[in-house]
Amino acid sequence: MSAFASLRETLAPWMRRAAAWRQRAVAWYEQRPPREQRLLAVAGALLAAAFVFLILIEPAWSTMTRARQELPGLRAQAATVADLTAQVRILRRQGAGTAAGAAPSATELAASLRREGLPDDSWSLSEAATSSGAQKTASSPAPATTLTLREASSAALFRWLDTAARDWRLSVSGADLARATHPTGRRLPGRMNGTLTLLPATQP
């Protein structure tokens, strides 16, 4: 309370002066003719509107305009970063001794599926069956991979397929997909069941 009282004592002279100035302004305004009073009221309203615009509206408006102008550039930068990230992934794989046309490991595929938002319970990976009697040799092409889907997000799946084609040059050699359904028979929007057979790019 002592600090508040001290503040009041400090401001008291200024408050008295402000009250006196206000009284003089009111008295002067009341002495003006009605037409002049209306003009003064309009001028005051315009000054108040200008103050509100300059202090509250104009900074926000300028920020929104600048953001709209910078948005195309930011999108282009994001696309460039995505391309560079894909190139870095490929270079890392090549630097680790992985052939450009070799198939990614199951661990790499699983990690990429999770990154694109596909939970573990919505997919499984397995090596596609080969023809009977076929024997693997050092020169044999990498085997195909079967991706089994269970109520997987179609948006996340197509995102992952785009990434896999860009990073590992995987292609879809077979697909058996259907809309996922609820046990009651109702279709689940944006969800898919089925299998995809994936093949790595052939060696040049």
mmCIF file of C-alpha atoms in Angstrom:
data_model
loop_
_atom_site.group_PDB
_atom_site.id
_atom_site.type_symbol
_atom_site.label_atom_id
_atom_site.label_comp_id
_atom_site.label_asym_id
_atom_site.label_seq_id
_atom_site.Cartn_x
_atom_site.Cartn_y
_atom_site.Cartn_z
ATOM 1 C CA MET A 1 0.000 0.000 0.000
ATOM 2 C CA SER A 2 2.887 2.364 0.713
ATOM 3 C CA ALA A 3 4.165 1.968 -2.854
ATOM 4 C CA PHE A 4 0.671 2.595 -4.239
ATOM 5 C CA ALA A 5 0.262 5.675 -2.059
ATOM 6 C CA SER A 6 3.659 6.938 -3.165
ATOM 7 C CA LEU A 7 2.684 6.439 -6.805
ATOM 8 C CA ARG A 8 -0.567 8.298 -6.302
ATOM 9 C CA GLU A 9 1.281 11.192 -4.684
ATOM 10 C CA THR A 10 3.723 11.277 -7.604
ATOM 11 C CA LEU A 11 0.944 11.294 -10.203
ATOM 12 C CA ALA A 12 -1.400 13.600 -8.308
ATOM 13 C CA PRO A 13 -0.021 16.865 -9.797
ATOM 14 C CA TRP A 14 -0.261 15.473 -13.310
ATOM 15 C CA MET A 15 -3.783 14.196 -12.703
ATOM 16 C CA ARG A 16 -4.847 17.648 -11.452
ATOM 17 C CA ARG A 17 -3.309 19.288 -14.506
ATOM 18 C CA ALA A 18 -5.033 16.787 -16.803
ATOM 19 C CA ALA A 19 -8.376 17.470 -15.101
ATOM 20 C CA ALA A 20 -7.858 21.205 -15.457
ATOM 21 C CA TRP A 21 -6.974 20.852 -19.147
ATOM 22 C CA ARG A 22 -10.037 18.698 -19.688
ATOM 23 C CA GLN A 23 -12.284 21.257 -18.031
ATOM 24 C CA ARG A 24 -10.806 24.023 -20.187
ATOM 25 C CA ALA A 25 -11.242 21.903 -23.323
ATOM 26 C CA VAL A 26 -14.877 21.137 -22.451
ATOM 27 C CA ALA A 27 -15.590 24.774 -21.684
ATOM 28 C CA TRP A 28 -13.952 25.883 -24.920
ATOM 29 C CA TYR A 29 -15.894 23.238 -26.886
ATOM 30 C CA GLU A 30 -19.224 24.278 -25.343
ATOM 31 C CA GLN A 31 -18.567 27.859 -26.366
ATOM 32 C CA ARG A 32 -18.249 26.874 -30.031
ATOM 33 C CA PRO A 33 -21.229 27.204 -32.376
ATOM 34 C CA PRO A 34 -23.148 23.960 -33.083
ATOM 35 C CA ARG A 35 -21.760 23.712 -36.619
ATOM 36 C CA GLU A 36 -18.188 24.046 -35.347
ATOM 37 C CA GLN A 37 -18.877 21.470 -32.626
ATOM 38 C CA ARG A 38 -19.999 18.987 -35.278
ATOM 39 C CA LEU A 39 -16.860 19.615 -37.314
ATOM 40 C CA LEU A 40 -14.698 19.131 -34.233
ATOM 41 C CA ALA A 41 -16.524 15.877 -33.404
ATOM 42 C CA VAL A 42 -15.963 14.572 -36.933
ATOM 43 C CA ALA A 43 -12.287 15.549 -36.791
ATOM 44 C CA GLY A 44 -11.892 13.806 -33.448
ATOM 45 C CA ALA A 45 -13.552 10.659 -34.777
ATOM 46 C CA LEU A 46 -11.231 10.683 -37.804
ATOM 47 C CA LEU A 47 -8.181 11.088 -35.585
ATOM 48 C CA ALA A 48 -9.337 8.226 -33.360
ATOM 49 C CA ALA A 49 -9.955 5.993 -36.393
ATOM 50 C CA ALA A 50 -6.517 6.843 -37.798
ATOM 51 C CA PHE A 51 -4.916 6.048 -34.443
ATOM 52 C CA VAL A 52 -6.682 2.666 -34.253
ATOM 53 C CA PHE A 53 -5.703 1.839 -37.842
ATOM 54 C CA LEU A 54 -2.043 2.771 -37.423
ATOM 55 C CA ILE A 55 -1.607 1.055 -34.063
ATOM 56 C CA LEU A 56 -3.815 -2.044 -34.353
ATOM 57 C CA ILE A 57 -4.820 -2.775 -37.952
ATOM 58 C CA GLU A 58 -1.957 -1.624 -40.170
ATOM 59 C CA PRO A 59 0.795 -3.784 -38.559
ATOM 60 C CA ALA A 60 -1.338 -6.935 -38.823
ATOM 61 C CA TRP A 61 -2.351 -6.092 -42.391
ATOM 62 C CA SER A 62 1.282 -5.524 -43.393
ATOM 63 C CA THR A 63 2.282 -8.841 -41.822
ATOM 64 C CA MET A 64 -0.440 -10.734 -43.721
ATOM 65 C CA THR A 65 0.505 -9.056 -47.018
ATOM 66 C CA ARG A 66 4.178 -9.857 -46.533
ATOM 67 C CA ALA A 67 3.352 -13.462 -45.653
ATOM 68 C CA ARG A 68 1.249 -13.868 -48.826
ATOM 69 C CA GLN A 69 4.106 -12.459 -50.901
ATOM 70 C CA GLU A 70 6.667 -14.781 -49.288
ATOM 71 C CA LEU A 71 4.511 -17.928 -49.417
ATOM 72 C CA PRO A 72 5.370 -18.958 -53.039
ATOM 73 C CA GLY A 73 9.059 -18.613 -52.280
ATOM 74 C CA LEU A 74 8.715 -20.679 -49.110
ATOM 75 C CA ARG A 75 6.885 -23.402 -51.022
ATOM 76 C CA ALA A 76 9.631 -23.474 -53.640
ATOM 77 C CA GLN A 77 12.240 -23.726 -50.901
ATOM 78 C CA ALA A 78 10.331 -26.593 -49.271
ATOM 79 C CA ALA A 79 10.202 -28.462 -52.590
ATOM 80 C CA THR A 80 13.941 -27.910 -53.072
ATOM 81 C CA VAL A 81 14.663 -29.208 -49.573
ATOM 82 C CA ALA A 82 12.549 -32.311 -50.254
ATOM 83 C CA ASP A 83 14.480 -32.996 -53.481
ATOM 84 C CA LEU A 84 17.804 -32.499 -51.749
ATOM 85 C CA THR A 85 16.746 -34.811 -48.918
ATOM 86 C CA ALA A 86 15.874 -37.534 -51.414
ATOM 87 C CA GLN A 87 19.226 -37.106 -53.146
ATOM 88 C CA VAL A 88 21.059 -37.305 -49.812
ATOM 89 C CA ARG A 89 19.276 -40.563 -48.993
ATOM 90 C CA ILE A 90 20.329 -42.073 -52.306
ATOM 91 C CA LEU A 91 23.912 -40.874 -51.878
ATOM 92 C CA ARG A 92 24.078 -42.311 -48.372
ATOM 93 C CA ARG A 93 22.883 -45.671 -49.634
ATOM 94 C CA GLN A 94 25.411 -45.596 -52.460
ATOM 95 C CA GLY A 95 28.164 -44.516 -50.075
ATOM 96 C CA ALA A 96 27.356 -47.460 -47.812
ATOM 97 C CA GLY A 97 27.996 -49.819 -50.700
ATOM 98 C CA THR A 98 24.428 -50.421 -51.781
ATOM 99 C CA ALA A 99 23.983 -50.816 -55.502
ATOM 100 C CA ALA A 100 21.720 -48.300 -57.164
ATOM 101 C CA GLY A 101 19.382 -51.057 -58.363
ATOM 102 C CA ALA A 102 19.459 -53.188 -55.182
ATOM 103 C CA ALA A 103 16.347 -53.669 -53.121
ATOM 104 C CA PRO A 104 16.158 -51.917 -49.746
ATOM 105 C CA SER A 105 16.255 -54.065 -46.651
ATOM 106 C CA ALA A 106 13.118 -54.937 -44.712
ATOM 107 C CA THR A 107 14.313 -52.675 -41.899
ATOM 108 C CA GLU A 108 14.608 -49.720 -44.271
ATOM 109 C CA LEU A 109 11.176 -50.367 -45.751
ATOM 110 C CA ALA A 110 9.589 -50.660 -42.297
ATOM 111 C CA ALA A 111 11.195 -47.424 -41.118
ATOM 112 C CA SER A 112 10.004 -45.570 -44.232
ATOM 113 C CA LEU A 113 6.447 -46.881 -43.790
ATOM 114 C CA ARG A 114 6.384 -45.597 -40.225
ATOM 115 C CA ARG A 115 7.754 -42.205 -41.284
ATOM 116 C CA GLU A 116 4.866 -41.779 -43.723
ATOM 117 C CA GLY A 117 2.313 -42.388 -40.958
ATOM 118 C CA LEU A 118 1.490 -46.087 -41.443
ATOM 119 C CA PRO A 119 1.376 -47.838 -38.035
ATOM 120 C CA ASP A 120 2.845 -51.320 -37.630
ATOM 121 C CA ASP A 121 -0.552 -52.987 -37.237
ATOM 122 C CA SER A 122 -1.696 -51.776 -40.677
ATOM 123 C CA TRP A 123 0.957 -53.569 -42.781
ATOM 124 C CA SER A 124 3.387 -56.462 -42.958
ATOM 125 C CA LEU A 125 6.336 -57.221 -45.240
ATOM 126 C CA SER A 126 7.396 -60.544 -46.693
ATOM 127 C CA GLU A 127 9.477 -61.853 -49.563
ATOM 128 C CA ALA A 128 7.351 -62.688 -52.573
ATOM 129 C CA ALA A 129 7.200 -66.358 -53.488
ATOM 130 C CA THR A 130 9.482 -67.444 -56.319
ATOM 131 C CA SER A 131 8.862 -70.113 -58.885
ATOM 132 C CA SER A 132 9.599 -73.682 -57.724
ATOM 133 C CA GLY A 133 13.040 -74.975 -58.525
ATOM 134 C CA ALA A 134 14.526 -71.509 -58.966
ATOM 135 C CA GLN A 135 17.843 -71.074 -57.214
ATOM 136 C CA LYS A 136 19.345 -67.809 -56.071
ATOM 137 C CA THR A 137 22.792 -66.888 -57.360
ATOM 138 C CA ALA A 138 25.025 -63.891 -56.870
ATOM 139 C CA SER A 139 23.849 -62.518 -60.205
ATOM 140 C CA SER A 140 20.152 -63.181 -59.539
ATOM 141 C CA PRO A 141 17.994 -60.070 -59.349
ATOM 142 C CA ALA A 142 16.772 -58.965 -55.947
ATOM 143 C CA PRO A 143 13.549 -60.737 -54.945
ATOM 144 C CA ALA A 144 10.223 -58.989 -54.968
ATOM 145 C CA THR A 145 8.662 -57.840 -51.721
ATOM 146 C CA THR A 146 5.030 -58.321 -50.770
ATOM 147 C CA LEU A 147 3.389 -55.549 -48.740
ATOM 148 C CA THR A 148 0.194 -56.715 -47.048
ATOM 149 C CA LEU A 149 -2.194 -53.970 -45.946
ATOM 150 C CA ARG A 150 -4.874 -54.046 -43.251
ATOM 151 C CA GLU A 151 -7.086 -50.944 -43.001
ATOM 152 C CA ALA A 152 -4.136 -48.815 -44.082
ATOM 153 C CA SER A 153 -4.529 -45.116 -44.844
ATOM 154 C CA SER A 154 -4.705 -44.704 -48.623
ATOM 155 C CA ALA A 155 -3.240 -41.184 -48.461
ATOM 156 C CA ALA A 156 -0.238 -42.364 -46.427
ATOM 157 C CA LEU A 157 0.185 -45.388 -48.725
ATOM 158 C CA PHE A 158 0.331 -43.295 -51.919
ATOM 159 C CA ARG A 159 2.736 -40.911 -50.186
ATOM 160 C CA TRP A 160 4.978 -43.830 -49.293
ATOM 161 C CA LEU A 161 4.829 -45.288 -52.820
ATOM 162 C CA ASP A 162 5.995 -41.947 -54.218
ATOM 163 C CA THR A 163 8.866 -41.837 -51.713
ATOM 164 C CA ALA A 164 9.848 -45.463 -52.387
ATOM 165 C CA ALA A 165 9.895 -44.883 -56.143
ATOM 166 C CA ARG A 166 12.038 -41.776 -55.710
ATOM 167 C CA ASP A 167 14.475 -43.130 -53.101
ATOM 168 C CA TRP A 168 14.804 -46.795 -54.096
ATOM 169 C CA ARG A 169 13.288 -46.904 -57.615
ATOM 170 C CA LEU A 170 10.758 -49.453 -56.429
ATOM 171 C CA SER A 171 7.917 -50.219 -58.804
ATOM 172 C CA VAL A 172 4.593 -51.980 -58.267
ATOM 173 C CA SER A 173 4.465 -55.196 -60.306
ATOM 174 C CA GLY A 174 1.187 -56.442 -58.855
ATOM 175 C CA ALA A 175 -1.668 -55.034 -56.824
ATOM 176 C CA ASP A 176 -4.754 -56.523 -55.241
ATOM 177 C CA LEU A 177 -6.422 -53.736 -53.283
ATOM 178 C CA ALA A 178 -9.924 -53.168 -51.974
ATOM 179 C CA ARG A 179 -11.718 -50.698 -49.739
ATOM 180 C CA ALA A 180 -11.526 -51.741 -46.109
ATOM 181 C CA THR A 181 -14.840 -52.548 -44.467
ATOM 182 C CA HIS A 182 -16.118 -52.605 -40.909
ATOM 183 C CA PRO A 183 -17.224 -55.994 -39.476
ATOM 184 C CA THR A 184 -20.769 -54.715 -39.957
ATOM 185 C CA GLY A 185 -20.120 -54.354 -43.704
ATOM 186 C CA ARG A 186 -19.832 -50.574 -43.724
ATOM 187 C CA ARG A 187 -16.975 -49.248 -45.858
ATOM 188 C CA LEU A 188 -14.205 -47.390 -44.061
ATOM 189 C CA PRO A 189 -13.432 -44.148 -45.927
ATOM 190 C CA GLY A 190 -9.790 -43.692 -46.862
ATOM 191 C CA ARG A 191 -8.779 -47.197 -45.724
ATOM 192 C CA MET A 192 -7.497 -50.076 -47.865
ATOM 193 C CA ASN A 193 -6.906 -53.831 -47.576
ATOM 194 C CA GLY A 194 -4.901 -56.006 -49.925
ATOM 195 C CA THR A 195 -1.394 -56.683 -51.166
ATOM 196 C CA LEU A 196 1.214 -54.942 -53.298
ATOM 197 C CA THR A 197 4.154 -56.665 -54.988
ATOM 198 C CA LEU A 198 7.179 -54.398 -55.171
ATOM 199 C CA LEU A 199 10.200 -54.835 -57.426
ATOM 200 C CA PRO A 200 13.492 -52.943 -57.334
ATOM 201 C CA ALA A 201 14.836 -51.329 -60.471
ATOM 202 C CA THR A 202 16.823 -53.701 -62.677
ATOM 203 C CA GLN A 203 20.534 -53.224 -62.974
ATOM 204 C CA PRO A 204 21.559 -51.360 -66.155
#
